[in-house]
Short mmCIF file of C-alpha atoms and ligand atoms in Angstrom, two decimals:
data_model
loop_
_atom_site.label_atom_id
_atom_site.label_comp_id
_atom_site.label_asym_id
_atom_site.label_seq_id
_atom_site.Cartn_x
_atom_site.Cartn_y
_atom_site.Cartn_z
CA MET A 1 -25.57 43.35 64.52
CA ASP A 2 -26.54 43.11 68.53
CA LYS A 3 -24.57 41.13 71.00
CA ASN A 4 -28.12 40.35 72.51
CA TRP A 5 -29.45 38.69 68.97
CA LYS A 6 -30.67 34.90 69.49
CA ILE A 7 -28.59 32.54 67.41
CA GLU A 8 -31.38 31.86 64.19
CA THR A 9 -30.77 35.57 63.79
CA LEU A 10 -26.78 35.79 63.62
CA ALA A 11 -27.13 32.96 61.67
CA VAL A 12 -29.44 35.09 59.34
CA GLN A 13 -28.29 38.52 59.41
CA GLY A 14 -25.31 38.80 61.82
CA GLY A 15 -21.92 40.06 60.86
CA TYR A 16 -23.02 41.55 57.25
CA GLU A 17 -24.67 45.75 58.60
CA PRO A 18 -25.61 47.15 54.88
CA GLY A 19 -25.66 50.90 54.91
CA ASN A 20 -28.05 53.27 53.07
CA GLY A 21 -28.04 52.07 49.52
CA ASP A 22 -25.65 49.39 49.87
CA PRO A 23 -26.58 45.90 48.62
CA ARG A 24 -29.20 43.42 50.75
CA ILE A 25 -26.78 40.69 50.42
CA VAL A 26 -23.17 40.15 52.07
CA PRO A 27 -21.26 41.34 48.22
CA ILE A 28 -18.29 38.97 47.05
CA ALA A 29 -15.22 40.90 47.11
CA GLN A 30 -13.34 38.98 44.40
CA SER A 31 -10.50 40.91 44.33
CA THR A 32 -7.09 40.45 45.36
CA THR A 33 -6.11 44.24 46.35
CA PHE A 34 -7.11 47.00 47.51
CA LYS A 35 -6.77 50.74 46.03
CA TYR A 36 -5.99 52.86 48.19
CA ASP A 37 -4.88 56.81 47.78
CA ASP A 38 -0.89 57.33 49.41
CA ALA A 39 1.55 55.72 50.54
CA GLN A 40 1.06 56.38 54.47
CA SER A 41 -2.22 54.33 54.64
CA VAL A 42 -0.65 51.38 52.78
CA ALA A 43 2.12 51.36 55.21
CA ASP A 44 0.02 51.91 58.05
CA LEU A 45 -2.28 48.25 57.51
CA PHE A 46 1.31 46.92 57.15
CA ASP A 47 2.28 47.76 60.12
CA LEU A 48 -1.17 46.40 61.84
CA LYS A 49 -1.72 50.62 62.60
CA ALA A 50 -5.02 51.31 61.57
CA PRO A 51 -7.64 48.24 60.51
CA GLY A 52 -9.00 47.86 56.70
CA PHE A 53 -7.65 45.26 53.40
CA PHE A 54 -5.03 45.11 51.37
CA TYR A 55 -4.41 41.92 50.28
CA THR A 56 -6.88 39.06 50.36
CA ARG A 57 -4.70 36.25 51.60
CA LEU A 58 -4.45 38.18 55.41
CA ALA A 59 -7.83 40.10 55.10
CA ASN A 60 -11.19 40.46 52.41
CA PRO A 61 -14.51 41.69 52.68
CA THR A 62 -16.62 39.33 52.70
CA VAL A 63 -14.49 36.62 54.17
CA ASP A 64 -14.87 39.27 57.01
CA VAL A 65 -18.82 39.38 57.36
CA PHE A 66 -18.51 35.40 57.92
CA GLU A 67 -15.91 35.13 60.18
CA ARG A 68 -18.02 38.45 62.29
CA LYS A 69 -21.72 35.97 61.82
CA VAL A 70 -19.29 32.76 63.04
CA ALA A 71 -17.81 34.58 65.95
CA ALA A 72 -20.48 35.84 67.29
CA MET A 73 -22.64 32.43 67.32
CA GLU A 74 -19.79 30.88 68.44
CA LYS A 75 -20.35 33.75 71.69
CA GLY A 76 -16.07 34.22 70.86
CA VAL A 77 -14.84 37.85 70.45
CA ALA A 78 -12.83 36.65 66.63
CA ALA A 79 -12.67 34.62 64.20
CA VAL A 80 -9.97 34.08 61.30
CA ALA A 81 -11.37 31.68 57.87
CA LEU A 82 -9.24 29.67 56.63
CA SER A 83 -8.90 27.47 53.58
CA SER A 84 -9.68 24.27 55.10
CA GLY A 85 -11.38 22.33 58.65
CA GLN A 86 -7.50 20.88 58.26
CA ALA A 87 -5.84 24.48 58.42
CA ALA A 88 -7.98 25.23 61.10
CA ASN A 89 -6.87 22.69 63.38
CA ALA A 90 -3.65 22.74 62.13
CA PHE A 91 -3.16 26.57 62.65
CA ALA A 92 -5.66 25.94 65.75
CA LEU A 93 -2.68 23.74 67.39
CA MET A 94 0.19 26.18 65.95
CA ASN A 95 -0.86 29.14 66.87
CA ILE A 96 0.06 28.15 70.48
CA ALA A 97 2.13 25.42 70.28
CA ARG A 98 5.92 25.27 68.93
CA CYS A 99 8.86 22.91 67.76
CA GLY A 100 9.53 21.41 71.40
CA ASP A 101 5.99 21.58 72.41
CA HIS A 102 3.26 19.37 73.66
CA VAL A 103 -0.77 18.86 72.37
CA LEU A 104 -2.59 16.23 74.74
CA ALA A 105 -5.69 15.06 72.99
CA GLY A 106 -8.87 12.82 73.39
CA SER A 107 -8.26 10.25 71.08
CA ALA A 108 -12.04 9.91 69.26
CA LEU A 109 -10.71 12.15 65.74
CA TYR A 110 -11.22 12.97 62.53
CA GLY A 111 -9.23 10.93 60.56
CA GLY A 112 -7.05 13.66 58.82
CA THR A 113 -6.54 15.00 62.30
CA VAL A 114 -4.92 11.87 62.84
CA SER A 115 -2.60 12.09 60.83
CA LEU A 116 -2.16 15.71 60.53
CA PHE A 117 -0.99 15.11 64.10
CA THR A 118 1.03 11.28 63.45
CA ASN A 119 2.80 13.09 60.90
CA THR A 120 3.74 16.83 59.91
CA LEU A 121 3.13 18.33 63.58
CA LYS A 122 4.93 15.52 64.72
CA LYS A 123 7.76 16.66 61.08
CA ASN A 124 7.24 19.85 62.89
CA GLY A 125 8.24 19.13 66.59
CA ILE A 126 5.16 19.41 68.01
CA THR A 127 4.17 16.22 69.69
CA VAL A 128 0.13 14.63 69.94
CA THR A 129 -0.42 12.21 72.65
CA THR A 130 -4.03 10.63 73.60
CA VAL A 131 -6.26 9.86 76.01
CA LEU A 132 -9.58 7.91 75.82
CA PRO A 133 -12.76 10.39 75.28
CA SER A 134 -13.66 8.98 78.46
CA ALA A 135 -10.42 9.32 80.60
CA THR A 136 -11.04 9.74 84.43
CA GLU A 137 -9.41 13.75 86.13
CA GLU A 138 -6.57 11.51 87.15
CA GLU A 139 -5.80 10.08 83.54
CA ILE A 140 -5.91 13.11 81.57
CA GLU A 141 -4.05 14.93 84.35
CA LYS A 142 -1.07 12.22 84.64
CA ALA A 143 -0.81 12.62 80.96
CA ILE A 144 0.09 16.71 81.12
CA LEU A 145 3.67 17.13 80.34
CA PRO A 146 5.57 20.05 81.86
CA ASN A 147 6.22 21.02 77.94
CA THR A 148 1.43 20.58 76.90
CA LYS A 149 0.69 23.68 75.74
CA ALA A 150 -3.21 23.05 74.68
CA VAL A 151 -5.19 19.98 75.10
CA PHE A 152 -7.48 19.13 71.73
CA LEU A 153 -11.10 17.88 71.72
CA GLU A 154 -13.70 16.70 68.53
CA SER A 155 -17.36 17.53 71.15
CA LEU A 156 -18.80 15.11 69.01
CA ALA A 157 -16.33 12.70 67.02
CA ASN A 158 -15.98 11.64 63.85
CA PRO A 159 -16.95 9.30 63.07
CA ALA A 160 -16.98 7.64 66.53
CA LEU A 161 -19.32 9.82 67.61
CA ASN A 162 -17.95 9.66 71.57
CA VAL A 163 -19.25 13.41 73.27
CA ALA A 164 -16.53 15.33 74.69
CA ASP A 165 -16.99 15.85 78.17
CA PHE A 166 -15.66 19.20 77.97
CA GLU A 167 -15.99 20.66 81.99
CA LEU A 168 -13.73 17.80 82.72
CA TYR A 169 -10.98 18.64 80.38
CA ALA A 170 -11.14 22.43 80.76
CA LYS A 171 -11.20 21.93 84.32
CA VAL A 172 -7.35 20.39 83.80
CA ALA A 173 -6.57 22.40 81.16
CA HIS A 174 -7.33 25.35 82.90
CA ARG A 175 -4.87 24.21 86.31
CA HIS A 176 -2.03 24.20 84.66
CA GLY A 177 -2.38 27.72 82.35
CA ILE A 178 -2.96 25.89 79.49
CA PRO A 179 -6.30 26.47 76.44
CA LEU A 180 -9.21 23.78 75.67
CA VAL A 181 -9.52 23.99 72.38
CA VAL A 182 -12.62 22.17 70.42
CA ASP A 183 -12.97 21.17 67.14
CA ASN A 184 -17.00 21.86 67.05
CA THR A 185 -17.60 20.45 63.62
CA PHE A 186 -20.83 18.30 63.89
CA PRO A 187 -22.79 19.96 65.94
CA THR A 188 -22.06 23.45 64.48
CA PRO A 189 -22.92 26.13 66.63
CA ILE A 190 -26.45 25.62 67.15
CA LEU A 191 -26.13 22.16 68.95
CA CYS A 192 -23.51 23.83 70.91
CA ASN A 193 -21.20 26.07 72.21
CA PRO A 194 -18.21 24.92 73.75
CA PHE A 195 -17.50 28.39 74.80
CA ASP A 196 -19.96 27.40 77.57
CA PHE A 197 -18.29 24.27 78.68
CA GLY A 198 -14.70 25.66 79.48
CA ALA A 199 -13.02 25.63 75.90
CA ASP A 200 -11.57 28.72 74.54
CA ILE A 201 -10.76 27.81 71.06
CA VAL A 202 -13.24 26.64 69.03
CA THR A 203 -12.14 25.12 65.13
CA HIS A 204 -14.18 24.27 62.35
CA SER A 205 -14.35 22.37 58.48
CA THR A 206 -17.02 25.09 57.48
CA THR A 207 -17.25 22.02 54.55
CA LYS A 208 -19.84 20.39 56.62
CA TYR A 209 -22.91 21.51 58.11
CA MET A 210 -21.95 25.22 57.33
CA ASP A 211 -21.75 25.37 53.90
CA GLY A 212 -24.41 22.07 54.60
CA HIS A 213 -24.51 21.78 50.54
CA ALA A 214 -21.20 20.12 50.31
CA THR A 215 -20.27 23.85 47.54
CA SER A 216 -17.09 24.84 49.36
CA VAL A 217 -14.19 24.04 51.56
CA GLY A 218 -13.43 25.66 54.36
CA GLY A 219 -12.60 26.09 57.72
CA ILE A 220 -12.47 28.41 60.80
CA VAL A 221 -10.78 28.97 64.10
CA VAL A 222 -12.92 31.00 66.72
CA GLU A 223 -11.41 32.56 69.42
CA LYS A 224 -13.58 33.33 73.24
CA GLY A 225 -11.48 36.06 74.31
CA ASP A 226 -11.11 35.36 78.63
CA PHE A 227 -7.85 33.11 78.15
CA ASN A 228 -4.78 33.98 80.18
CA TRP A 229 -2.21 34.18 77.71
CA ALA A 230 0.13 36.37 79.80
CA ASN A 231 0.44 33.75 82.51
CA GLY A 232 4.67 32.67 81.58
CA ASN A 233 3.15 29.64 79.12
CA PHE A 234 3.04 31.71 76.55
CA PRO A 235 5.57 33.80 75.09
CA GLU A 236 5.37 34.38 71.68
CA PHE A 237 2.12 36.12 73.30
CA THR A 238 3.79 38.79 75.35
CA GLU A 239 7.49 39.30 73.95
CA PRO A 240 8.08 41.75 71.00
CA ASP A 241 6.98 40.09 67.42
CA GLU A 242 10.55 41.53 66.03
CA SER A 243 8.78 40.49 62.72
CA TYR A 244 6.16 42.89 63.37
CA HIS A 245 8.45 45.92 64.54
CA GLY A 246 8.48 44.66 68.10
CA LEU A 247 4.78 44.66 68.73
CA ILE A 248 2.77 42.67 71.31
CA TYR A 249 -0.07 40.70 71.11
CA THR A 250 -1.70 40.51 74.63
CA ARG A 251 -0.34 44.35 74.81
CA ASP A 252 -1.61 45.90 71.36
CA PHE A 253 -4.44 43.66 70.66
CA ALA A 254 -5.20 42.78 74.15
CA ALA A 255 -8.92 42.18 73.30
CA SER A 256 -8.14 39.47 70.69
CA PRO A 257 -4.36 38.19 70.68
CA TYR A 258 -4.47 34.91 69.56
CA SER A 259 -7.01 35.87 66.41
CA VAL A 260 -4.03 38.53 65.52
CA LYS A 261 -1.45 36.74 66.02
CA LEU A 262 -2.62 33.54 63.80
CA ARG A 263 -3.82 35.83 61.33
CA VAL A 264 -0.73 37.58 61.37
CA GLN A 265 2.17 35.15 61.40
CA LEU A 266 0.46 31.89 59.81
CA VAL A 267 -1.88 32.91 57.53
CA ARG A 268 1.00 35.67 56.46
CA ASP A 269 3.84 32.95 56.61
CA TYR A 270 1.54 30.05 55.68
CA GLY A 271 -1.22 31.25 53.36
CA MET A 272 -4.51 29.21 53.24
CA PRO A 273 -7.09 31.58 53.80
CA MET A 274 -10.60 31.04 52.97
CA MET A 275 -11.80 32.93 49.67
CA PRO A 276 -14.76 35.25 48.96
CA PHE A 277 -16.30 33.11 46.66
CA ASN A 278 -15.96 30.45 49.31
CA ALA A 279 -17.44 32.67 52.04
CA PHE A 280 -20.27 34.11 50.04
CA LEU A 281 -21.68 30.38 49.70
CA THR A 282 -20.59 28.94 53.31
CA ASN A 283 -22.28 32.53 54.40
CA LEU A 284 -25.36 31.46 52.31
CA GLY A 285 -25.38 27.99 54.52
CA LEU A 286 -25.13 29.67 57.42
CA GLU A 287 -28.36 31.63 56.83
CA THR A 288 -30.37 28.25 57.26
CA LEU A 289 -28.08 26.91 59.43
CA HIS A 290 -30.68 26.65 62.61
CA LEU A 291 -33.66 24.93 60.06
CA ARG A 292 -31.57 22.67 58.10
CA MET A 293 -29.64 21.07 62.05
CA GLU A 294 -33.16 20.83 63.22
CA ARG A 295 -34.04 18.81 60.80
CA HIS A 296 -31.30 16.44 60.27
CA CYS A 297 -31.37 15.74 63.96
CA ALA A 298 -35.09 14.70 64.02
CA ASN A 299 -34.17 12.42 60.26
CA ALA A 300 -31.41 10.70 61.85
CA LEU A 301 -32.94 9.44 65.13
CA ALA A 302 -35.53 8.27 62.87
CA MET A 303 -33.34 6.91 61.01
CA ALA A 304 -31.43 5.38 64.21
CA GLU A 305 -34.75 3.81 65.40
CA PHE A 306 -35.66 1.83 61.94
CA LEU A 307 -32.01 0.42 61.68
CA SER A 308 -32.21 -0.44 65.18
CA LYS A 309 -35.05 -2.91 64.54
CA HIS A 310 -34.11 -3.85 61.15
CA PRO A 311 -33.05 -7.63 61.32
CA LYS A 312 -30.01 -7.43 59.00
CA VAL A 313 -28.48 -4.54 61.23
CA SER A 314 -25.52 -6.14 63.97
CA TRP A 315 -25.27 -2.55 65.56
CA VAL A 316 -26.35 0.67 65.70
CA ASN A 317 -24.65 4.19 67.43
CA TYR A 318 -26.26 7.03 67.92
CA PRO A 319 -25.78 8.92 70.87
CA GLY A 320 -29.10 10.74 70.03
CA LEU A 321 -30.74 7.36 71.10
CA PRO A 322 -31.37 6.99 74.58
CA ASP A 323 -29.71 3.76 75.14
CA ASN A 324 -26.87 4.84 73.91
CA PRO A 325 -23.69 5.61 76.10
CA GLN A 326 -23.17 8.94 75.07
CA TYR A 327 -26.66 9.72 75.43
CA PRO A 328 -25.80 11.53 79.51
CA LEU A 329 -23.23 13.67 77.55
CA VAL A 330 -25.34 14.54 74.16
CA LYS A 331 -28.74 15.58 77.19
CA LYS A 332 -25.87 17.69 78.85
CA TYR A 333 -23.60 19.35 75.69
CA LEU A 334 -25.98 19.70 72.77
CA LYS A 335 -29.10 20.49 71.81
CA GLY A 336 -29.18 17.66 69.66
CA ALA A 337 -27.28 14.80 68.27
CA SER A 338 -26.50 16.03 64.47
CA GLY A 339 -27.41 13.88 61.52
CA VAL A 340 -24.50 11.87 61.77
CA LEU A 341 -24.50 7.53 62.77
CA CYS A 342 -22.84 4.61 62.22
CA PHE A 343 -23.72 0.94 62.35
CA GLY A 344 -22.71 -1.95 61.02
CA VAL A 345 -24.65 -4.42 58.64
CA LYS A 346 -24.90 -8.78 59.25
CA GLY A 347 -22.07 -10.54 58.34
CA GLY A 348 -19.54 -7.68 57.61
CA SER A 349 -17.49 -5.41 55.47
CA ALA A 350 -18.65 -6.90 52.65
CA ALA A 351 -21.60 -7.26 53.54
CA GLY A 352 -22.44 -3.72 54.50
CA GLU A 353 -20.52 -2.51 51.00
CA ARG A 354 -23.44 -4.06 49.23
CA VAL A 355 -26.22 -2.49 51.07
CA MET A 356 -23.89 0.71 50.05
CA ASN A 357 -24.10 -0.36 46.69
CA ALA A 358 -27.68 -0.74 46.63
CA LEU A 359 -28.58 2.19 47.91
CA LYS A 360 -30.37 4.52 45.73
CA ILE A 361 -31.40 7.51 47.69
CA ALA A 362 -27.79 7.84 49.95
CA ALA A 363 -24.71 7.75 47.61
CA ILE A 364 -21.48 6.86 48.19
CA VAL A 365 -20.05 10.24 48.49
CA VAL A 366 -16.71 11.27 50.33
CA HIS A 367 -18.17 14.27 52.61
CA VAL A 368 -20.53 13.89 55.30
CA ALA A 369 -22.96 16.39 56.89
CA ASP A 370 -24.64 17.71 54.20
CA VAL A 371 -28.65 18.03 52.94
CA ARG A 372 -27.53 15.26 50.99
CA THR A 373 -27.75 11.82 52.29
CA CYS A 374 -24.72 10.26 51.83
CA VAL A 375 -22.67 6.65 53.08
CA LEU A 376 -18.76 6.74 53.34
CA HIS A 377 -17.36 3.81 54.72
CA PRO A 378 -14.20 5.07 57.30
CA ALA A 379 -12.00 2.40 57.40
CA SER A 380 -11.01 1.86 53.35
CA MET A 381 -12.00 5.49 52.36
CA THR A 382 -11.30 8.40 55.31
CA HIS A 383 -9.35 6.36 57.79
CA ARG A 384 -7.44 4.24 55.72
CA GLN A 385 -4.58 5.88 56.84
CA LEU A 386 -4.96 4.79 59.81
CA SER A 387 -2.55 1.19 61.11
CA ASP A 388 -5.92 -1.29 62.56
CA ALA A 389 -4.36 0.40 66.24
CA GLU A 390 -4.93 3.96 64.84
CA LEU A 391 -8.62 2.42 63.87
CA VAL A 392 -9.42 1.04 67.28
CA ALA A 393 -8.34 3.92 68.14
CA ALA A 394 -10.74 6.79 66.41
CA GLY A 395 -13.43 4.09 67.33
CA VAL A 396 -13.51 2.84 63.63
CA SER A 397 -14.61 -1.08 63.33
CA PRO A 398 -13.73 -2.34 60.23
CA ASP A 399 -17.63 -2.84 59.37
CA LEU A 400 -18.76 0.64 59.93
CA ILE A 401 -20.55 2.38 57.93
CA ARG A 402 -20.91 6.17 58.28
CA LEU A 403 -24.34 7.73 57.62
CA SER A 404 -24.66 11.18 56.69
CA VAL A 405 -28.83 11.42 56.85
CA GLY A 406 -29.87 14.86 54.68
CA ILE A 407 -33.41 16.54 55.11
CA GLU A 408 -34.90 14.74 52.77
CA ASN A 409 -38.81 13.43 53.45
CA ILE A 410 -37.71 10.86 55.94
CA ASP A 411 -39.85 7.67 54.93
CA ASP A 412 -38.14 8.01 51.44
CA LEU A 413 -34.91 7.47 52.70
CA ILE A 414 -36.53 4.89 55.23
CA ALA A 415 -37.45 3.42 52.40
CA ASP A 416 -34.19 3.02 50.88
CA PHE A 417 -31.96 1.98 53.20
CA ASP A 418 -34.85 -0.84 53.91
CA GLN A 419 -34.76 -2.38 50.03
CA ALA A 420 -31.17 -1.23 50.03
CA LEU A 421 -30.54 -4.29 53.44
CA ASN A 422 -32.67 -6.60 52.17
CA GLN A 423 -30.67 -7.65 49.41
CA ALA A 424 -27.35 -7.94 51.90
C1 PLP B 501 -13.65 17.00 57.64
C2 PLP B 501 -13.35 17.05 59.15
C3 PLP B 501 -12.37 17.84 59.36
C4 PLP B 501 -11.36 18.42 57.87
O1 PLP B 501 -12.24 19.62 57.53
P1 PLP B 501 -11.56 19.94 56.09
O2 PLP B 501 -12.65 20.95 54.94
O3 PLP B 501 -12.06 18.29 55.22
O4 PLP B 501 -9.76 20.44 56.00
C5 PLP B 501 -11.63 18.68 60.49
N1 PLP B 501 -12.85 17.56 61.89
C6 PLP B 501 -13.48 17.59 61.65
C7 PLP B 501 -13.78 16.94 62.24
C8 PLP B 501 -13.85 16.62 60.27
O5 PLP B 501 -15.52 16.32 60.22
#
């Protein structure tokens, strides 16, 4: 793999270099374990003295290809693939913050991330507070506490569709010697590379566009590679890890200390690795990601324009529409606004529900960002566990319908929404 390849070439061929006579397609190493000729080889692997595979919880050849490809597409140095996007966000932060620490987040967040922050991380002693995505530099600065260890954002929030002003958040985070972590699920590296704008760690729910076919739940954490973990704020990176005979991550794995630590501490102890068959399927998805994202964006823009003019529609939120308040940030950070848009129907939630029920091509499913058009009502589904105040903070109004525009023919899709709206 050549680091100078453009992203489309990386999407198709990155991460896997078959030798003479090897399978052209990345093979599925559906094996929990690997065979060695002598005990010392295995001991060296356990001590992290030699690279290699010994148990699929920690690393697997198929998953390794997937990790290399995504790392290259995000312009990072290393990545760790996990069993879900939830695992990716949890580990991305737990690798930096521990009991007694604080994380600052932009408040427009996926429902699962809100509950991770307000329940499980909190129970484990990591507190998360939020600022509005539109916060000014001063407001972000004021929200940083002496024990803040990371700033967390969604690049294109699910489902509020706010675009994070990365550079502003990165500037404040770096002034305090802490990293910026960005969940880049919706744009994918095709539409946005957060590392270009100051992010230090990128996460994905690969369940969404990366897979793209709704076959595999997965997640990944990518490390940019130039954050200074030895600045005094992160003793776990610079002090000996007694669980590895005194290994020091910044010294012994200087190129990617964050990824190595995440894998050998968190994946070792909590598990949640990506499985080889899921890595195989998600890698197939990556091979067409650049083509699919183009069509998702084009179809969503046409759908947003159609809905904006429809007499039964009360509002449309698609950041790719020039009159959308997020549009300047889309122009600054993204190459397209993805296939997800939100709208409300005149008559509120009840009318919206009738429209969802009347759709024939678009289905009601708890999913987003795959080839098939689908709709979901976050307030009664993905964000159901949130309080009213949390819903407002996450950018979810009661009548909001989240529409994930697929790559079917746009005329068919518009006709479907037209007939469904006319029954509202
Ligand atoms: C879906 C999603 C997640 C959670 O990912 P899972 O793969 O469902 O665990 C996290 N962040 C965002 C932005 C998502 O859309």
